[in-house]
């Protein structure tokens, strides 16, 4: 369940801010004649002022290299400040939600070229400061043109249609599972439970749009006082617990009927649902982030020991989201080949522990295999954080 899974983990906005100011969108800065004695990071610092009617004053000694702008908001309204290429509008770094009278650092890397600060105050039009030219031919850090909502609407619509098709498959496979339980064939039910569940686990970017239905269909015991016996524990994981803990077919029939009914209701309502285009890049990151946190630790295992199969389904779901965004990513992200290689490495690592789509329990893996799998997944998640940062829709006017 998406909402259960994200509870208690670090807020992704912090990851995005780090990526934008550093690895994902490194950029430009300026300097004092020498770092001040209180600059514990050892980097050159420049104080840059933003105020009503003025944006980015104080940068008078441009140079290349890793530097820090200390952005001070002298106005009486919160503002966002971006460092941009004034010709292409590509963003090198940003500070969001800068309150009145406050100062925050923007650490960026600058190469030779032209730069400007862009200020986007709350409830006011954007302003772009004067262009500053940095001499020399040092390479600039990565940058990305801002993504607009219009840029991602086509991919969102296509993905929503794909989810509709997956729901047809999901409903059919859940029906097979219900039929197994209704006729008392629990061996077949254990096989068909996994087949149905893996369909759902490929649909991760839509969980938030599913709303309460996600908890009803794929919820865990997280937050339930009664644990596995709580009346609100339903769906795939409740059936999983029963199938692998000796429950009778009669005891499982109500849960199977409830699961097919919940899936049917979600399927009927889906044509009226509207996914948020602003969330697509973020979801591409969160799917595998949740995989690392919950599947590769076994926290969602209620007896089937199918976490590795679920991880493979999650990876397939991540790739589906990225396929729709690929043209936008390619235009903004120079490390796309490295991301592709990282996802391929994770896929190959999973294939190396599975056989024809069948995976052993996590506990059966050697320590070396677990470390290889964790390392491959962690690398993919880190690279996908860059995608979430790039698709963090920001104001342009």
Coordinates of C-alpha atoms in Angstrom, one line a residue:
X1 CA 0.0 0.0 0.0
X2 CA 1.5 3.3 -1.1
X3 CA 0.2 5.4 1.8
X4 CA 1.3 2.9 4.4
X5 CA 4.7 2.6 2.8
X6 CA 5.6 6.2 2.6
X7 CA 4.7 6.9 6.3
X8 CA 7.7 7.5 8.4
X9 CA 10.2 7.8 5.6
X10 CA 12.2 11.0 4.8
X11 CA 10.3 13.7 3.0
X12 CA 11.2 13.6 -0.7
X13 CA 11.3 17.3 -1.0
X14 CA 14.5 17.3 1.0
X15 CA 16.0 14.9 -1.6
X16 CA 14.8 17.2 -4.4
X17 CA 16.3 20.3 -2.8
X18 CA 19.6 18.5 -2.4
X19 CA 19.6 17.3 -6.0
X20 CA 18.7 20.7 -7.4
X21 CA 21.4 22.5 -5.6
X22 CA 24.0 19.9 -6.0
X23 CA 24.3 16.7 -8.1
X24 CA 21.3 17.0 -10.4
X25 CA 21.3 20.7 -11.2
X26 CA 24.7 22.0 -10.2
X27 CA 25.5 25.4 -11.5
X28 CA 26.9 28.8 -11.0
X29 CA 28.1 31.0 -8.2
X30 CA 30.4 33.9 -7.3
X31 CA 33.0 34.8 -4.7
X32 CA 34.4 37.3 -2.3
X33 CA 38.1 38.0 -2.8
X34 CA 38.7 35.0 -0.6
X35 CA 36.6 32.7 1.6
X36 CA 35.6 34.4 4.8
X37 CA 37.1 32.9 8.0
X38 CA 33.6 31.7 9.1
X39 CA 33.1 29.8 5.9
X40 CA 33.6 26.4 7.4
X41 CA 33.0 24.6 4.1
X42 CA 36.1 26.2 2.7
X43 CA 34.2 27.5 -0.4
X44 CA 34.0 31.0 -1.7
X45 CA 30.7 32.7 -0.6
X46 CA 28.9 35.6 -2.1
X47 CA 25.9 37.3 -0.5
X48 CA 23.1 37.9 -3.1
X49 CA 20.2 40.2 -2.3
X50 CA 16.6 39.8 -3.6
X51 CA 14.0 42.4 -2.9
X52 CA 10.9 43.9 -4.4
X53 CA 11.8 45.1 -7.9
X54 CA 15.3 43.8 -7.7
X55 CA 16.7 40.2 -8.2
X56 CA 20.1 38.9 -7.6
X57 CA 22.2 42.0 -6.8
X58 CA 25.7 41.6 -5.3
X59 CA 27.4 39.3 -7.7
X60 CA 30.2 41.4 -8.9
X61 CA 33.3 39.2 -9.2
X62 CA 32.3 36.2 -11.4
X63 CA 34.5 33.2 -11.6
X64 CA 34.2 29.5 -12.4
X65 CA 34.2 26.6 -10.0
X66 CA 32.3 25.3 -7.0
X67 CA 31.0 28.2 -5.0
X68 CA 28.1 29.3 -2.7
X69 CA 25.6 32.0 -3.1
X70 CA 24.1 33.1 0.3
X71 CA 20.6 34.2 -0.9
X72 CA 19.1 36.9 1.3
X73 CA 15.5 37.9 0.9
X74 CA 15.2 41.6 1.8
X75 CA 11.5 41.7 0.8
X76 CA 8.4 41.2 2.9
X77 CA 7.1 38.1 0.9
X78 CA 8.4 34.6 0.5
X79 CA 10.1 33.9 -2.8
X80 CA 11.8 31.2 -4.9
X81 CA 15.2 32.0 -6.5
X82 CA 16.6 30.2 -9.5
X83 CA 20.0 30.5 -11.1
X84 CA 19.4 30.2 -14.9
X85 CA 20.9 30.5 -18.3
X86 CA 19.1 33.6 -19.5
X87 CA 19.1 32.4 -23.1
X88 CA 17.7 28.9 -22.7
X89 CA 16.1 29.3 -19.2
X90 CA 17.9 26.2 -18.1
X91 CA 18.0 25.9 -14.3
X92 CA 21.3 25.3 -12.5
X93 CA 20.2 25.7 -8.9
X94 CA 17.3 26.9 -6.8
X95 CA 16.2 27.9 -3.4
X96 CA 12.6 27.4 -2.7
X97 CA 10.4 29.0 0.0
X98 CA 12.9 31.7 1.1
X99 CA 11.1 33.6 3.8
X100 CA 11.3 37.4 4.4
X101 CA 14.5 38.4 6.1
X102 CA 16.1 35.0 5.8
X103 CA 19.3 33.8 4.1
X104 CA 19.9 30.4 2.7
X105 CA 22.9 29.0 0.7
X106 CA 22.8 27.8 -2.9
X107 CA 25.9 25.7 -3.6
X108 CA 26.5 25.4 -7.3
X109 CA 29.3 24.8 -9.9
X110 CA 29.8 27.3 -12.7
X111 CA 31.6 27.2 -16.0
X112 CA 32.3 29.8 -18.6
X113 CA 29.1 31.4 -19.9
X114 CA 26.2 33.7 -19.1
X115 CA 24.0 33.4 -16.0
X116 CA 21.3 35.3 -14.2
X117 CA 19.1 35.0 -11.1
X118 CA 15.4 34.6 -11.5
X119 CA 13.1 35.5 -8.6
X120 CA 9.6 34.2 -8.3
X121 CA 7.9 36.0 -5.3
X122 CA 4.6 34.8 -4.0
X123 CA 1.6 36.5 -5.5
X124 CA 3.8 38.6 -7.9
X125 CA 5.3 38.2 -11.4
X126 CA 8.7 36.7 -12.0
X127 CA 11.7 38.9 -12.3
X128 CA 15.1 38.2 -14.0
X129 CA 18.2 40.0 -12.8
X130 CA 21.0 41.3 -14.9
X131 CA 23.1 38.9 -16.9
X132 CA 26.5 38.0 -15.5
X133 CA 29.2 36.6 -17.8
X134 CA 31.7 34.2 -16.4
X135 CA 35.0 34.2 -18.3
X136 CA 36.9 31.2 -19.5
X137 CA 35.9 27.9 -20.9
X138 CA 35.5 25.8 -17.8
X139 CA 32.6 23.3 -18.2
X140 CA 29.4 24.1 -16.4
X141 CA 27.6 21.7 -14.1
X142 CA 24.5 19.9 -15.3
X143 CA 21.4 22.0 -15.9
X144 CA 17.8 21.4 -17.0
X145 CA 15.2 23.5 -18.7
X146 CA 12.2 23.9 -16.4
X147 CA 9.4 21.3 -16.9
X148 CA 5.9 22.7 -17.3
X149 CA 2.6 20.9 -16.6
X150 CA 1.9 20.9 -20.4
X151 CA 5.2 19.0 -20.9
X152 CA 4.0 16.0 -18.9
X153 CA 0.2 15.9 -19.7
X154 CA 0.6 13.6 -22.7
X155 CA 2.7 11.1 -20.8
X156 CA 0.2 11.2 -17.9
X157 CA -2.8 10.6 -20.2
X158 CA -1.0 7.7 -21.8
X159 CA 0.0 6.2 -18.5
X160 CA -3.6 6.5 -17.2
X161 CA -4.8 4.6 -20.2
X162 CA -2.2 1.9 -19.6
X163 CA -3.4 1.6 -16.0
X164 CA -6.9 1.1 -17.3
X165 CA -5.7 -1.9 -19.4
X166 CA -3.8 -3.3 -16.4
X167 CA -7.0 -3.2 -14.3
X168 CA -8.7 -5.5 -16.8
X169 CA -5.9 -8.0 -16.3
X170 CA -6.0 -7.5 -12.6
X171 CA -9.7 -8.1 -12.4
X172 CA -9.4 -11.3 -14.4
X173 CA -6.6 -12.7 -12.3
X174 CA -8.3 -11.7 -9.0
X175 CA -11.4 -13.6 -10.3
X176 CA -9.3 -16.7 -10.9
X177 CA -7.9 -16.4 -7.3
X178 CA -11.5 -16.1 -6.0
X179 CA -12.5 -19.2 -8.0
X180 CA -9.7 -21.2 -6.5
X181 CA -10.7 -20.3 -2.9
X182 CA -14.4 -20.8 -3.6
X183 CA -13.9 -24.4 -4.7
X184 CA -11.4 -25.0 -1.9
X185 CA -8.2 -25.5 -4.0
X186 CA -5.8 -23.6 -1.8
X187 CA -2.7 -24.9 -3.6
X188 CA -4.0 -23.3 -6.8
X189 CA -4.9 -20.2 -4.8
X190 CA -1.3 -19.8 -3.6
X191 CA -0.1 -19.9 -7.1
X192 CA -2.7 -17.6 -8.5
X193 CA -2.5 -15.1 -5.6
X194 CA 1.1 -14.3 -6.7
X195 CA 0.0 -14.0 -10.4
X196 CA -2.7 -11.5 -9.5
X197 CA -0.7 -9.6 -6.9
X198 CA 2.2 -8.9 -9.2
X199 CA -0.1 -7.2 -11.7
X200 CA -1.0 -4.7 -9.0
X201 CA 2.6 -4.2 -8.1
X202 CA 3.4 -2.9 -11.6
X203 CA 0.9 0.0 -11.1
X204 CA 2.8 2.0 -8.5
X205 CA 2.6 5.5 -10.0
X206 CA -1.2 5.3 -9.8
X207 CA -1.6 4.3 -6.1
X208 CA -2.0 7.9 -4.9
X209 CA -4.8 8.4 -7.4
X210 CA -6.5 5.2 -6.2
X211 CA -7.0 6.9 -2.9
X212 CA -8.6 4.7 -0.2
X213 CA -9.0 1.9 -2.7
X214 CA -5.2 1.3 -2.5
X215 CA -5.4 0.4 1.2
X216 CA -8.4 -1.8 0.7
X217 CA -6.7 -3.7 -2.1
X218 CA -3.1 -3.8 -1.1
X219 CA -3.0 -2.5 2.5
X220 CA -0.7 -3.8 5.2
X221 CA -1.1 -4.0 9.0
X222 CA 0.8 -0.7 9.4
X223 CA -1.3 1.5 11.8
X224 CA -3.8 -1.2 12.6
X225 CA -4.2 -1.8 16.3
X226 CA -5.4 -5.4 15.7
X227 CA -2.5 -6.4 13.4
X228 CA -3.4 -9.4 11.2
X229 CA -6.7 -9.9 13.0
X230 CA -7.8 -6.3 12.6
X231 CA -11.2 -5.9 10.7
X232 CA -9.6 -3.3 8.4
X233 CA -6.9 -5.6 7.3
X234 CA -8.2 -6.7 3.8
X235 CA -7.0 -7.3 0.3
X236 CA -4.1 -9.1 -1.1
X237 CA -2.0 -9.2 2.0
X238 CA -4.8 -10.4 4.2
X239 CA -5.4 -13.3 1.8
X240 CA -1.7 -13.9 1.6
X241 CA -1.5 -14.2 5.4
X242 CA -4.3 -16.7 5.4
X243 CA -3.0 -18.8 2.6
X244 CA 0.4 -19.3 4.1
X245 CA -0.8 -19.6 7.7
X246 CA -3.2 -22.5 7.5
X247 CA -6.5 -20.6 7.1
X248 CA -9.4 -22.7 5.6
X249 CA -11.0 -21.9 2.3
X250 CA -14.2 -21.0 4.1
X251 CA -12.4 -18.4 6.2
X252 CA -10.8 -16.9 3.2
X253 CA -13.9 -16.7 1.0
X254 CA -15.1 -13.3 2.4
X255 CA -11.7 -11.7 1.8
X256 CA -11.6 -13.0 -1.8
X257 CA -15.1 -11.7 -2.4
X258 CA -14.1 -8.3 -0.9
X259 CA -11.0 -8.1 -3.0
X260 CA -12.7 -8.8 -6.3
X261 CA -15.5 -6.3 -5.4
X262 CA -12.9 -3.6 -4.5
X263 CA -11.0 -4.1 -7.7
X264 CA -14.2 -4.0 -9.7
X265 CA -15.3 -0.7 -8.0
X266 CA -11.9 0.8 -8.7
X267 CA -12.0 -0.3 -12.3
X268 CA -15.4 1.2 -12.9
X269 CA -14.4 4.5 -11.3
X270 CA -11.1 4.8 -13.2
X271 CA -12.3 6.4 -16.4
X272 CA -13.4 9.4 -14.2
X273 CA -10.1 9.6 -12.3
X274 CA -7.5 12.2 -13.1
X275 CA -3.9 11.6 -12.4
X276 CA -1.8 14.6 -11.4
X277 CA 0.8 15.3 -14.1
X278 CA 2.9 17.2 -11.5
X279 CA 3.6 13.9 -9.7
X280 CA 4.8 11.7 -12.6
X281 CA 8.5 12.2 -12.1
X282 CA 8.2 11.9 -8.3
X283 CA 6.4 8.6 -8.6
X284 CA 9.1 7.2 -10.9
X285 CA 11.5 7.7 -8.0
X286 CA 9.1 6.6 -5.2
X287 CA 8.2 3.2 -6.6
X288 CA 11.7 1.9 -6.3
X289 CA 12.4 3.8 -3.1
X290 CA 9.5 1.9 -1.5
X291 CA 10.9 -1.3 -3.0
X292 CA 14.2 -0.7 -1.2
X293 CA 12.5 0.2 2.1
X294 CA 9.8 -2.5 2.2
X295 CA 10.4 -5.3 -0.3
X296 CA 14.1 -5.8 0.0
X297 CA 13.8 -5.8 3.8
X298 CA 10.9 -8.2 3.8
X299 CA 8.6 -5.9 5.7
X300 CA 5.6 -6.7 3.5
X301 CA 6.0 -10.5 3.6
X302 CA 2.9 -12.1 5.1
X303 CA 4.0 -15.6 4.3
X304 CA 4.5 -16.0 0.6
X305 CA 8.2 -14.9 0.6
X306 CA 7.6 -13.2 -2.7
X307 CA 9.4 -9.9 -2.1
X308 CA 11.9 -10.5 -4.9
X309 CA 9.2 -11.2 -7.4
X310 CA 7.5 -8.0 -6.2
X311 CA 10.7 -6.1 -6.6
X312 CA 10.9 -7.2 -10.2
X313 CA 7.3 -6.1 -10.8
X314 CA 8.1 -2.7 -9.2
X315 CA 11.0 -2.3 -11.5
X316 CA 8.8 -3.1 -14.5
X317 CA 6.4 -0.4 -13.2
X318 CA 9.1 2.1 -12.9
X319 CA 10.3 1.5 -16.4
X320 CA 6.7 2.0 -17.7
X321 CA 6.6 5.4 -16.1
X322 CA 10.0 6.4 -17.5
X323 CA 9.0 5.2 -21.0
X324 CA 6.3 7.9 -21.2
X325 CA 8.7 10.6 -19.9
X326 CA 11.7 9.5 -21.9
X327 CA 11.6 12.3 -24.5
X328 CA 11.4 14.9 -21.8
X329 CA 14.2 13.2 -19.8
X330 CA 16.5 12.9 -22.8
X331 CA 16.2 16.7 -23.4
X332 CA 17.2 17.5 -19.8
X333 CA 19.3 14.7 -18.3
X334 CA 22.8 14.0 -19.6
X335 CA 23.1 11.0 -17.4
X336 CA 20.2 9.1 -18.9
X337 CA 22.6 6.4 -20.3
X338 CA 23.9 5.9 -16.7
X339 CA 20.3 5.6 -15.4
X340 CA 19.5 3.1 -18.1
X341 CA 22.6 1.1 -17.2
X342 CA 21.7 1.3 -13.5
X343 CA 18.2 -0.1 -14.1
X344 CA 19.6 -2.8 -16.3
X345 CA 22.1 -3.8 -13.6
X346 CA 19.2 -4.1 -11.1
X347 CA 17.2 -6.2 -13.5
X348 CA 20.2 -8.4 -14.1
X349 CA 20.9 -8.8 -10.4
X350 CA 17.3 -9.9 -9.8
X351 CA 17.5 -12.3 -12.8
X352 CA 20.6 -13.7 -11.3
X353 CA 18.8 -14.8 -8.2
X354 CA 15.6 -15.9 -9.9
X355 CA 15.0 -18.7 -12.3
X356 CA 12.4 -18.2 -15.0
X357 CA 10.5 -15.7 -13.0
X358 CA 10.6 -17.7 -9.8
X359 CA 12.5 -16.2 -6.9
X360 CA 13.8 -17.6 -3.6
X361 CA 12.9 -16.1 -0.2
X362 CA 15.1 -13.2 0.8
X363 CA 16.5 -15.2 3.7
X364 CA 17.8 -17.8 1.3
X365 CA 20.1 -15.4 -0.4
X366 CA 23.8 -15.3 0.6
X367 CA 25.1 -12.2 2.3
X368 CA 27.0 -11.4 -0.9
X369 CA 23.9 -11.6 -3.0
X370 CA 21.9 -9.4 -0.6
X371 CA 24.7 -6.8 -0.7
X372 CA 24.8 -6.9 -4.5
X373 CA 21.0 -6.5 -4.7
X374 CA 20.9 -3.7 -2.2
X375 CA 23.7 -1.9 -3.9
X376 CA 22.1 -2.1 -7.4
X377 CA 18.7 -1.0 -6.0
X378 CA 20.2 1.9 -4.0
X379 CA 22.1 3.2 -7.1
X380 CA 18.9 3.1 -9.2
X381 CA 17.0 5.0 -6.5
X382 CA 19.7 7.6 -6.2
X383 CA 19.6 8.2 -10.0
X384 CA 15.9 8.3 -10.0
X385 CA 16.0 11.1 -7.4
X386 CA 17.5 13.2 -10.2
X387 CA 14.4 12.5 -12.3
X388 CA 12.2 13.5 -9.5
X389 CA 14.1 16.8 -9.1
X390 CA 14.0 17.6 -12.8
X391 CA 10.2 17.0 -12.9
X392 CA 9.5 19.0 -9.9
X393 CA 7.3 21.5 -11.7
X394 CA 8.3 25.1 -10.9
X395 CA 7.0 28.5 -11.8
X396 CA 8.4 30.2 -14.9
X397 CA 6.4 33.4 -14.8

